[in-house]
């Protein structure tokens, strides 16, 4: 189980295809006390460590997919790894054994040298929270490479992450006490941090993560993990310019009621636009979907805290649902201006003492047809 856990953590780093065969390999290192499993695609590198008992150190690289698939199929029990002239031998208590031809580990790329003084520690729970509240809005369009990452802004007293694809935006900031002399920032790859979240999620207890950010690379480390990722070249656009201020129309809504209503009506929404119309009136919100392609129509009215002019606006129901999934408070506030102005969503806390971060989510509206 421990061996499979190591391989499972490192396996997502291995590229599906590569002109460099060595990159499709795991590097296995036994130090005499620990087993280390390393993987890299040159832009992202990971090393995971677990205690192991045995005799004599060894170092080898083997095909990552084959090693992962073999160990995944093994029953519970002890596994013995041994090396015979770059051939890895895997044996289990169940009677299974196999050999995988390996290659010289000296050809395996090492970790890049960050050489930065910008080092600090952050709790794993805070780090995961920042990542999850921003990563959903990362752009998929690689023509704007900087938007394909998450902007991490770090200062001595505050840190936060922001991502946007031009249609939605997610940001979260927390107070901090980092030993930094000046503000630093970097655009981090979602592949690295989402893999980090996956690993940290498997932990039962909160732990501190050491972060080192340089000009070209960022690293994350715990006692049993080292991850390094190449930063995406910037600059990142000034996201503050798209955040509207002083929005006159505000509605406070029960989050679960809104979420369920949007999910129900969205079953009939257009599969390309996912258009859902919101019609606000005093005390009520009518949620409407009209899909001419299939002759479908759905409506639902829910109670809201809204005391302003009648306001109709369209949203991508899928984007809205993703934001509502991330917000964990019982109620959510939506701030609006015109039918074509960006809208803001905020979590609404019952007690201000429950507020651990400054979260802001933005969604651009869709044009709605008059007959909706």
PDB file of C-alpha atoms in Angstrom, residues 125-365:
ATOM      1  CA  UNK A 125      -5.258  23.908   4.633  1.00  0.00           C
ATOM      2  CA  UNK A 126      -4.718  27.579   3.751  1.00  0.00           C
ATOM      3  CA  UNK A 127      -2.745  26.677   0.636  1.00  0.00           C
ATOM      4  CA  UNK A 128      -5.431  24.260  -0.592  1.00  0.00           C
ATOM      5  CA  UNK A 129      -8.117  26.864   0.058  1.00  0.00           C
ATOM      6  CA  UNK A 130      -6.340  29.525  -2.019  1.00  0.00           C
ATOM      7  CA  UNK A 131      -5.771  27.096  -4.888  1.00  0.00           C
ATOM      8  CA  UNK A 132      -9.334  25.760  -5.038  1.00  0.00           C
ATOM      9  CA  UNK A 133     -10.909  29.230  -4.909  1.00  0.00           C
ATOM     10  CA  UNK A 134      -8.935  30.392  -7.946  1.00  0.00           C
ATOM     11  CA  UNK A 135      -7.922  27.409 -10.105  1.00  0.00           C
ATOM     12  CA  UNK A 136     -11.445  26.796 -11.481  1.00  0.00           C
ATOM     13  CA  UNK A 137     -11.180  30.035 -13.505  1.00  0.00           C
ATOM     14  CA  UNK A 138      -7.869  29.223 -15.227  1.00  0.00           C
ATOM     15  CA  UNK A 139      -8.087  29.720 -19.004  1.00  0.00           C
ATOM     16  CA  UNK A 140      -7.884  26.719 -21.343  1.00  0.00           C
ATOM     17  CA  UNK A 141      -6.909  28.838 -24.372  1.00  0.00           C
ATOM     18  CA  UNK A 142      -3.134  28.483 -24.683  1.00  0.00           C
ATOM     19  CA  UNK A 143      -2.845  31.499 -27.008  1.00  0.00           C
ATOM     20  CA  UNK A 144      -2.805  33.616 -23.832  1.00  0.00           C
ATOM     21  CA  UNK A 145      -0.337  31.578 -21.817  1.00  0.00           C
ATOM     22  CA  UNK A 146      -0.333  33.870 -18.780  1.00  0.00           C
ATOM     23  CA  UNK A 147      -4.074  33.272 -18.232  1.00  0.00           C
ATOM     24  CA  UNK A 148      -3.433  29.508 -18.210  1.00  0.00           C
ATOM     25  CA  UNK A 149      -1.963  29.866 -14.727  1.00  0.00           C
ATOM     26  CA  UNK A 150      -2.807  31.166 -11.274  1.00  0.00           C
ATOM     27  CA  UNK A 151      -1.358  34.486 -10.150  1.00  0.00           C
ATOM     28  CA  UNK A 152       0.059  34.191  -6.633  1.00  0.00           C
ATOM     29  CA  UNK A 153       0.707  37.526  -4.938  1.00  0.00           C
ATOM     30  CA  UNK A 154       2.759  37.333  -1.749  1.00  0.00           C
ATOM     31  CA  UNK A 155       3.782  40.030   0.718  1.00  0.00           C
ATOM     32  CA  UNK A 156       4.857  40.040   4.344  1.00  0.00           C
ATOM     33  CA  UNK A 157       1.326  40.609   5.658  1.00  0.00           C
ATOM     34  CA  UNK A 158      -1.011  39.315   2.931  1.00  0.00           C
ATOM     35  CA  UNK A 159      -1.112  36.621   0.282  1.00  0.00           C
ATOM     36  CA  UNK A 160      -3.653  35.586  -2.311  1.00  0.00           C
ATOM     37  CA  UNK A 161      -4.309  33.773  -5.563  1.00  0.00           C
ATOM     38  CA  UNK A 162      -6.254  34.988  -8.605  1.00  0.00           C
ATOM     39  CA  UNK A 163      -7.225  33.351 -11.887  1.00  0.00           C
ATOM     40  CA  UNK A 164      -9.444  34.430 -14.777  1.00  0.00           C
ATOM     41  CA  UNK A 165     -10.284  33.250 -18.278  1.00  0.00           C
ATOM     42  CA  UNK A 166     -12.053  36.472 -19.257  1.00  0.00           C
ATOM     43  CA  UNK A 167     -15.498  35.014 -18.517  1.00  0.00           C
ATOM     44  CA  UNK A 168     -15.110  34.446 -14.776  1.00  0.00           C
ATOM     45  CA  UNK A 169     -12.639  35.209 -12.038  1.00  0.00           C
ATOM     46  CA  UNK A 170     -11.822  33.700  -8.682  1.00  0.00           C
ATOM     47  CA  UNK A 171      -9.684  35.296  -5.993  1.00  0.00           C
ATOM     48  CA  UNK A 172      -8.917  34.610  -2.362  1.00  0.00           C
ATOM     49  CA  UNK A 173      -6.610  36.501   0.015  1.00  0.00           C
ATOM     50  CA  UNK A 174      -5.568  35.794   3.596  1.00  0.00           C
ATOM     51  CA  UNK A 175      -3.573  37.677   6.191  1.00  0.00           C
ATOM     52  CA  UNK A 176      -0.063  36.334   6.628  1.00  0.00           C
ATOM     53  CA  UNK A 177       3.170  36.892   8.517  1.00  0.00           C
ATOM     54  CA  UNK A 178       5.851  35.887   6.031  1.00  0.00           C
ATOM     55  CA  UNK A 179       9.527  36.908   6.443  1.00  0.00           C
ATOM     56  CA  UNK A 180       9.687  38.713   3.103  1.00  0.00           C
ATOM     57  CA  UNK A 181      11.378  42.066   2.544  1.00  0.00           C
ATOM     58  CA  UNK A 182       9.315  42.947  -0.527  1.00  0.00           C
ATOM     59  CA  UNK A 183       6.246  41.818  -2.426  1.00  0.00           C
ATOM     60  CA  UNK A 184       6.757  38.917  -4.833  1.00  0.00           C
ATOM     61  CA  UNK A 185       4.465  37.242  -7.330  1.00  0.00           C
ATOM     62  CA  UNK A 186       4.464  34.457  -9.875  1.00  0.00           C
ATOM     63  CA  UNK A 187       2.119  32.693 -12.278  1.00  0.00           C
ATOM     64  CA  UNK A 188       1.950  29.058 -11.230  1.00  0.00           C
ATOM     65  CA  UNK A 189       0.926  26.096 -13.339  1.00  0.00           C
ATOM     66  CA  UNK A 190      -2.406  24.483 -12.396  1.00  0.00           C
ATOM     67  CA  UNK A 191      -0.919  21.033 -13.102  1.00  0.00           C
ATOM     68  CA  UNK A 192       1.541  21.409 -10.252  1.00  0.00           C
ATOM     69  CA  UNK A 193      -0.745  22.903  -7.633  1.00  0.00           C
ATOM     70  CA  UNK A 194      -3.749  20.661  -8.378  1.00  0.00           C
ATOM     71  CA  UNK A 195      -1.475  17.646  -7.967  1.00  0.00           C
ATOM     72  CA  UNK A 196      -0.295  19.220  -4.731  1.00  0.00           C
ATOM     73  CA  UNK A 197      -3.901  19.618  -3.549  1.00  0.00           C
ATOM     74  CA  UNK A 198      -4.597  15.977  -4.382  1.00  0.00           C
ATOM     75  CA  UNK A 199      -1.656  14.869  -2.256  1.00  0.00           C
ATOM     76  CA  UNK A 200      -2.422  17.214   0.636  1.00  0.00           C
ATOM     77  CA  UNK A 201      -6.050  16.043   0.590  1.00  0.00           C
ATOM     78  CA  UNK A 202      -4.841  12.536   1.396  1.00  0.00           C
ATOM     79  CA  UNK A 203      -3.325  13.789   4.648  1.00  0.00           C
ATOM     80  CA  UNK A 204      -5.380  13.427   7.803  1.00  0.00           C
ATOM     81  CA  UNK A 205      -3.750  16.350   9.592  1.00  0.00           C
ATOM     82  CA  UNK A 206      -2.866  19.910   8.666  1.00  0.00           C
ATOM     83  CA  UNK A 207       0.849  20.455   8.102  1.00  0.00           C
ATOM     84  CA  UNK A 208       3.158  23.272   7.141  1.00  0.00           C
ATOM     85  CA  UNK A 209       4.311  23.537   3.533  1.00  0.00           C
ATOM     86  CA  UNK A 210       7.600  25.281   2.816  1.00  0.00           C
ATOM     87  CA  UNK A 211       7.436  27.464  -0.304  1.00  0.00           C
ATOM     88  CA  UNK A 212      10.364  28.933  -2.213  1.00  0.00           C
ATOM     89  CA  UNK A 213       9.615  31.208  -5.161  1.00  0.00           C
ATOM     90  CA  UNK A 214      12.286  32.435  -7.548  1.00  0.00           C
ATOM     91  CA  UNK A 215      12.358  34.189 -10.906  1.00  0.00           C
ATOM     92  CA  UNK A 216      11.643  31.071 -12.962  1.00  0.00           C
ATOM     93  CA  UNK A 217      10.634  28.307 -10.549  1.00  0.00           C
ATOM     94  CA  UNK A 218       8.564  27.683  -7.445  1.00  0.00           C
ATOM     95  CA  UNK A 219       8.938  24.772  -5.045  1.00  0.00           C
ATOM     96  CA  UNK A 220       6.720  23.227  -2.372  1.00  0.00           C
ATOM     97  CA  UNK A 221       8.073  20.854   0.246  1.00  0.00           C
ATOM     98  CA  UNK A 222       7.006  18.884   3.305  1.00  0.00           C
ATOM     99  CA  UNK A 223       9.016  16.215   5.143  1.00  0.00           C
ATOM    100  CA  UNK A 224       7.840  13.570   2.637  1.00  0.00           C
ATOM    101  CA  UNK A 225       7.305  15.614  -0.522  1.00  0.00           C
ATOM    102  CA  UNK A 226       9.226  17.920  -2.832  1.00  0.00           C
ATOM    103  CA  UNK A 227       7.535  19.521  -5.845  1.00  0.00           C
ATOM    104  CA  UNK A 228       9.081  22.042  -8.206  1.00  0.00           C
ATOM    105  CA  UNK A 229       7.332  23.808 -11.077  1.00  0.00           C
ATOM    106  CA  UNK A 230       8.401  26.220 -13.768  1.00  0.00           C
ATOM    107  CA  UNK A 231       6.611  29.561 -13.485  1.00  0.00           C
ATOM    108  CA  UNK A 232       4.560  30.728 -16.472  1.00  0.00           C
ATOM    109  CA  UNK A 233       5.976  33.838 -18.121  1.00  0.00           C
ATOM    110  CA  UNK A 234       4.005  37.025 -17.498  1.00  0.00           C
ATOM    111  CA  UNK A 235       3.072  39.663 -16.976  1.00  0.00           C
ATOM    112  CA  UNK A 236      -0.384  38.794 -15.685  1.00  0.00           C
ATOM    113  CA  UNK A 237      -3.071  41.332 -16.745  1.00  0.00           C
ATOM    114  CA  UNK A 238      -4.220  43.886 -14.171  1.00  0.00           C
ATOM    115  CA  UNK A 239      -7.268  41.946 -13.002  1.00  0.00           C
ATOM    116  CA  UNK A 240      -8.383  44.748 -10.668  1.00  0.00           C
ATOM    117  CA  UNK A 241      -9.536  46.783 -13.687  1.00  0.00           C
ATOM    118  CA  UNK A 242     -12.337  44.318 -14.481  1.00  0.00           C
ATOM    119  CA  UNK A 243     -13.747  44.212 -10.948  1.00  0.00           C
ATOM    120  CA  UNK A 244     -16.712  46.638 -10.781  1.00  0.00           C
ATOM    121  CA  UNK A 245     -17.150  48.752  -7.671  1.00  0.00           C
ATOM    122  CA  UNK A 246     -20.225  50.369  -6.109  1.00  0.00           C
ATOM    123  CA  UNK A 247     -22.768  47.993  -7.645  1.00  0.00           C
ATOM    124  CA  UNK A 248     -26.255  49.336  -6.823  1.00  0.00           C
ATOM    125  CA  UNK A 249     -28.201  46.050  -7.053  1.00  0.00           C
ATOM    126  CA  UNK A 250     -27.514  43.474  -4.351  1.00  0.00           C
ATOM    127  CA  UNK A 251     -29.257  40.205  -3.544  1.00  0.00           C
ATOM    128  CA  UNK A 252     -28.631  37.801  -0.678  1.00  0.00           C
ATOM    129  CA  UNK A 253     -29.728  34.253  -1.457  1.00  0.00           C
ATOM    130  CA  UNK A 254     -29.734  30.891   0.304  1.00  0.00           C
ATOM    131  CA  UNK A 255     -26.863  29.153  -1.466  1.00  0.00           C
ATOM    132  CA  UNK A 256     -28.177  25.592  -1.481  1.00  0.00           C
ATOM    133  CA  UNK A 257     -31.645  26.668  -2.688  1.00  0.00           C
ATOM    134  CA  UNK A 258     -30.081  28.706  -5.502  1.00  0.00           C
ATOM    135  CA  UNK A 259     -27.643  25.942  -6.389  1.00  0.00           C
ATOM    136  CA  UNK A 260     -30.357  23.284  -6.603  1.00  0.00           C
ATOM    137  CA  UNK A 261     -32.678  25.508  -8.641  1.00  0.00           C
ATOM    138  CA  UNK A 262     -29.942  26.351 -11.155  1.00  0.00           C
ATOM    139  CA  UNK A 263     -29.032  22.685 -11.460  1.00  0.00           C
ATOM    140  CA  UNK A 264     -32.652  21.674 -12.122  1.00  0.00           C
ATOM    141  CA  UNK A 265     -33.429  24.238 -14.809  1.00  0.00           C
ATOM    142  CA  UNK A 266     -30.005  23.795 -16.429  1.00  0.00           C
ATOM    143  CA  UNK A 267     -30.952  20.277 -17.516  1.00  0.00           C
ATOM    144  CA  UNK A 268     -32.805  21.936 -20.421  1.00  0.00           C
ATOM    145  CA  UNK A 269     -30.261  24.684 -21.138  1.00  0.00           C
ATOM    146  CA  UNK A 270     -28.420  25.091 -24.431  1.00  0.00           C
ATOM    147  CA  UNK A 271     -25.404  22.764 -24.453  1.00  0.00           C
ATOM    148  CA  UNK A 272     -23.130  25.456 -25.915  1.00  0.00           C
ATOM    149  CA  UNK A 273     -24.108  28.592 -23.987  1.00  0.00           C
ATOM    150  CA  UNK A 274     -25.689  27.038 -20.863  1.00  0.00           C
ATOM    151  CA  UNK A 275     -27.764  30.246 -20.733  1.00  0.00           C
ATOM    152  CA  UNK A 276     -29.885  30.730 -17.618  1.00  0.00           C
ATOM    153  CA  UNK A 277     -31.921  33.917 -17.119  1.00  0.00           C
ATOM    154  CA  UNK A 278     -32.277  35.495 -13.686  1.00  0.00           C
ATOM    155  CA  UNK A 279     -35.244  37.800 -13.147  1.00  0.00           C
ATOM    156  CA  UNK A 280     -34.981  39.754  -9.882  1.00  0.00           C
ATOM    157  CA  UNK A 281     -37.955  41.508  -8.310  1.00  0.00           C
ATOM    158  CA  UNK A 282     -38.593  42.534  -4.707  1.00  0.00           C
ATOM    159  CA  UNK A 283     -38.270  39.411  -2.591  1.00  0.00           C
ATOM    160  CA  UNK A 284     -38.160  36.988  -5.525  1.00  0.00           C
ATOM    161  CA  UNK A 285     -35.861  35.521  -8.142  1.00  0.00           C
ATOM    162  CA  UNK A 286     -37.284  33.758 -11.200  1.00  0.00           C
ATOM    163  CA  UNK A 287     -34.809  31.424 -12.892  1.00  0.00           C
ATOM    164  CA  UNK A 288     -35.689  30.607 -16.508  1.00  0.00           C
ATOM    165  CA  UNK A 289     -34.284  28.404 -19.262  1.00  0.00           C
ATOM    166  CA  UNK A 290     -35.619  28.336 -22.828  1.00  0.00           C
ATOM    167  CA  UNK A 291     -34.057  25.964 -25.341  1.00  0.00           C
ATOM    168  CA  UNK A 292     -35.538  26.169 -28.830  1.00  0.00           C
ATOM    169  CA  UNK A 293     -33.256  23.423 -30.154  1.00  0.00           C
ATOM    170  CA  UNK A 294     -35.094  20.791 -28.129  1.00  0.00           C
ATOM    171  CA  UNK A 295     -38.323  22.689 -27.462  1.00  0.00           C
ATOM    172  CA  UNK A 296     -37.559  22.808 -23.748  1.00  0.00           C
ATOM    173  CA  UNK A 297     -38.508  25.359 -21.092  1.00  0.00           C
ATOM    174  CA  UNK A 298     -37.997  25.411 -17.327  1.00  0.00           C
ATOM    175  CA  UNK A 299     -38.814  27.954 -14.618  1.00  0.00           C
ATOM    176  CA  UNK A 300     -38.410  28.154 -10.874  1.00  0.00           C
ATOM    177  CA  UNK A 301     -39.109  30.976  -8.418  1.00  0.00           C
ATOM    178  CA  UNK A 302     -37.212  31.247  -5.140  1.00  0.00           C
ATOM    179  CA  UNK A 303     -37.278  33.777  -2.306  1.00  0.00           C
ATOM    180  CA  UNK A 304     -34.359  36.208  -2.039  1.00  0.00           C
ATOM    181  CA  UNK A 305     -33.382  39.250  -0.029  1.00  0.00           C
ATOM    182  CA  UNK A 306     -33.619  41.865  -2.800  1.00  0.00           C
ATOM    183  CA  UNK A 307     -35.180  45.325  -2.589  1.00  0.00           C
ATOM    184  CA  UNK A 308     -34.406  47.158  -5.818  1.00  0.00           C
ATOM    185  CA  UNK A 309     -35.716  47.672  -9.338  1.00  0.00           C
ATOM    186  CA  UNK A 310     -36.710  44.727 -11.518  1.00  0.00           C
ATOM    187  CA  UNK A 311     -33.523  43.376 -13.033  1.00  0.00           C
ATOM    188  CA  UNK A 312     -33.072  40.698 -15.699  1.00  0.00           C
ATOM    189  CA  UNK A 313     -29.684  39.203 -16.441  1.00  0.00           C
ATOM    190  CA  UNK A 314     -28.301  36.064 -18.094  1.00  0.00           C
ATOM    191  CA  UNK A 315     -25.562  33.738 -16.858  1.00  0.00           C
ATOM    192  CA  UNK A 316     -23.728  30.657 -18.008  1.00  0.00           C
ATOM    193  CA  UNK A 317     -25.352  28.197 -15.609  1.00  0.00           C
ATOM    194  CA  UNK A 318     -22.340  25.902 -15.640  1.00  0.00           C
ATOM    195  CA  UNK A 319     -19.950  28.698 -14.656  1.00  0.00           C
ATOM    196  CA  UNK A 320     -22.342  29.881 -11.950  1.00  0.00           C
ATOM    197  CA  UNK A 321     -22.692  26.374 -10.514  1.00  0.00           C
ATOM    198  CA  UNK A 322     -18.907  26.011 -10.302  1.00  0.00           C
ATOM    199  CA  UNK A 323     -18.672  29.193  -8.244  1.00  0.00           C
ATOM    200  CA  UNK A 324     -21.516  28.117  -5.964  1.00  0.00           C
ATOM    201  CA  UNK A 325     -19.752  24.783  -5.411  1.00  0.00           C
ATOM    202  CA  UNK A 326     -16.702  26.634  -4.109  1.00  0.00           C
ATOM    203  CA  UNK A 327     -18.584  28.991  -1.783  1.00  0.00           C
ATOM    204  CA  UNK A 328     -19.159  27.153   1.509  1.00  0.00           C
ATOM    205  CA  UNK A 329     -21.283  29.658   3.441  1.00  0.00           C
ATOM    206  CA  UNK A 330     -25.062  29.125   3.838  1.00  0.00           C
ATOM    207  CA  UNK A 331     -25.813  32.339   1.934  1.00  0.00           C
ATOM    208  CA  UNK A 332     -24.286  34.135  -1.023  1.00  0.00           C
ATOM    209  CA  UNK A 333     -24.439  37.774  -2.135  1.00  0.00           C
ATOM    210  CA  UNK A 334     -24.710  38.746  -5.802  1.00  0.00           C
ATOM    211  CA  UNK A 335     -23.818  42.320  -6.740  1.00  0.00           C
ATOM    212  CA  UNK A 336     -25.021  43.680 -10.106  1.00  0.00           C
ATOM    213  CA  UNK A 337     -25.262  46.869 -12.119  1.00  0.00           C
ATOM    214  CA  UNK A 338     -26.472  46.599 -15.726  1.00  0.00           C
ATOM    215  CA  UNK A 339     -27.371  43.621 -17.924  1.00  0.00           C
ATOM    216  CA  UNK A 340     -23.903  43.690 -19.483  1.00  0.00           C
ATOM    217  CA  UNK A 341     -21.800  44.581 -16.431  1.00  0.00           C
ATOM    218  CA  UNK A 342     -19.695  42.000 -14.645  1.00  0.00           C
ATOM    219  CA  UNK A 343     -21.381  40.567 -11.539  1.00  0.00           C
ATOM    220  CA  UNK A 344     -19.698  39.780  -8.245  1.00  0.00           C
ATOM    221  CA  UNK A 345     -20.431  36.940  -5.846  1.00  0.00           C
ATOM    222  CA  UNK A 346     -19.348  36.864  -2.207  1.00  0.00           C
ATOM    223  CA  UNK A 347     -19.811  34.373   0.628  1.00  0.00           C
ATOM    224  CA  UNK A 348     -22.059  35.728   3.398  1.00  0.00           C
ATOM    225  CA  UNK A 349     -20.930  34.791   6.910  1.00  0.00           C
ATOM    226  CA  UNK A 350     -23.296  34.500   9.848  1.00  0.00           C
ATOM    227  CA  UNK A 351     -20.478  35.661  12.130  1.00  0.00           C
ATOM    228  CA  UNK A 352     -17.536  37.792  11.018  1.00  0.00           C
ATOM    229  CA  UNK A 353     -15.281  35.669  13.233  1.00  0.00           C
ATOM    230  CA  UNK A 354     -15.904  32.764  10.832  1.00  0.00           C
ATOM    231  CA  UNK A 355     -14.346  34.750   7.998  1.00  0.00           C
ATOM    232  CA  UNK A 356     -10.835  33.449   7.373  1.00  0.00           C
ATOM    233  CA  UNK A 357     -10.233  34.906   3.909  1.00  0.00           C
ATOM    234  CA  UNK A 358     -11.297  37.685   1.548  1.00  0.00           C
ATOM    235  CA  UNK A 359     -13.015  35.869  -1.309  1.00  0.00           C
ATOM    236  CA  UNK A 360     -14.365  37.424  -4.489  1.00  0.00           C
ATOM    237  CA  UNK A 361     -15.834  35.722  -7.539  1.00  0.00           C
ATOM    238  CA  UNK A 362     -16.740  37.418 -10.802  1.00  0.00           C
ATOM    239  CA  UNK A 363     -18.899  36.195 -13.664  1.00  0.00           C
ATOM    240  CA  UNK A 364     -19.593  37.965 -16.938  1.00  0.00           C
ATOM    241  CA  UNK A 365     -23.274  37.991 -17.966  1.00  0.00           C
TER     242      UNK A 365
END
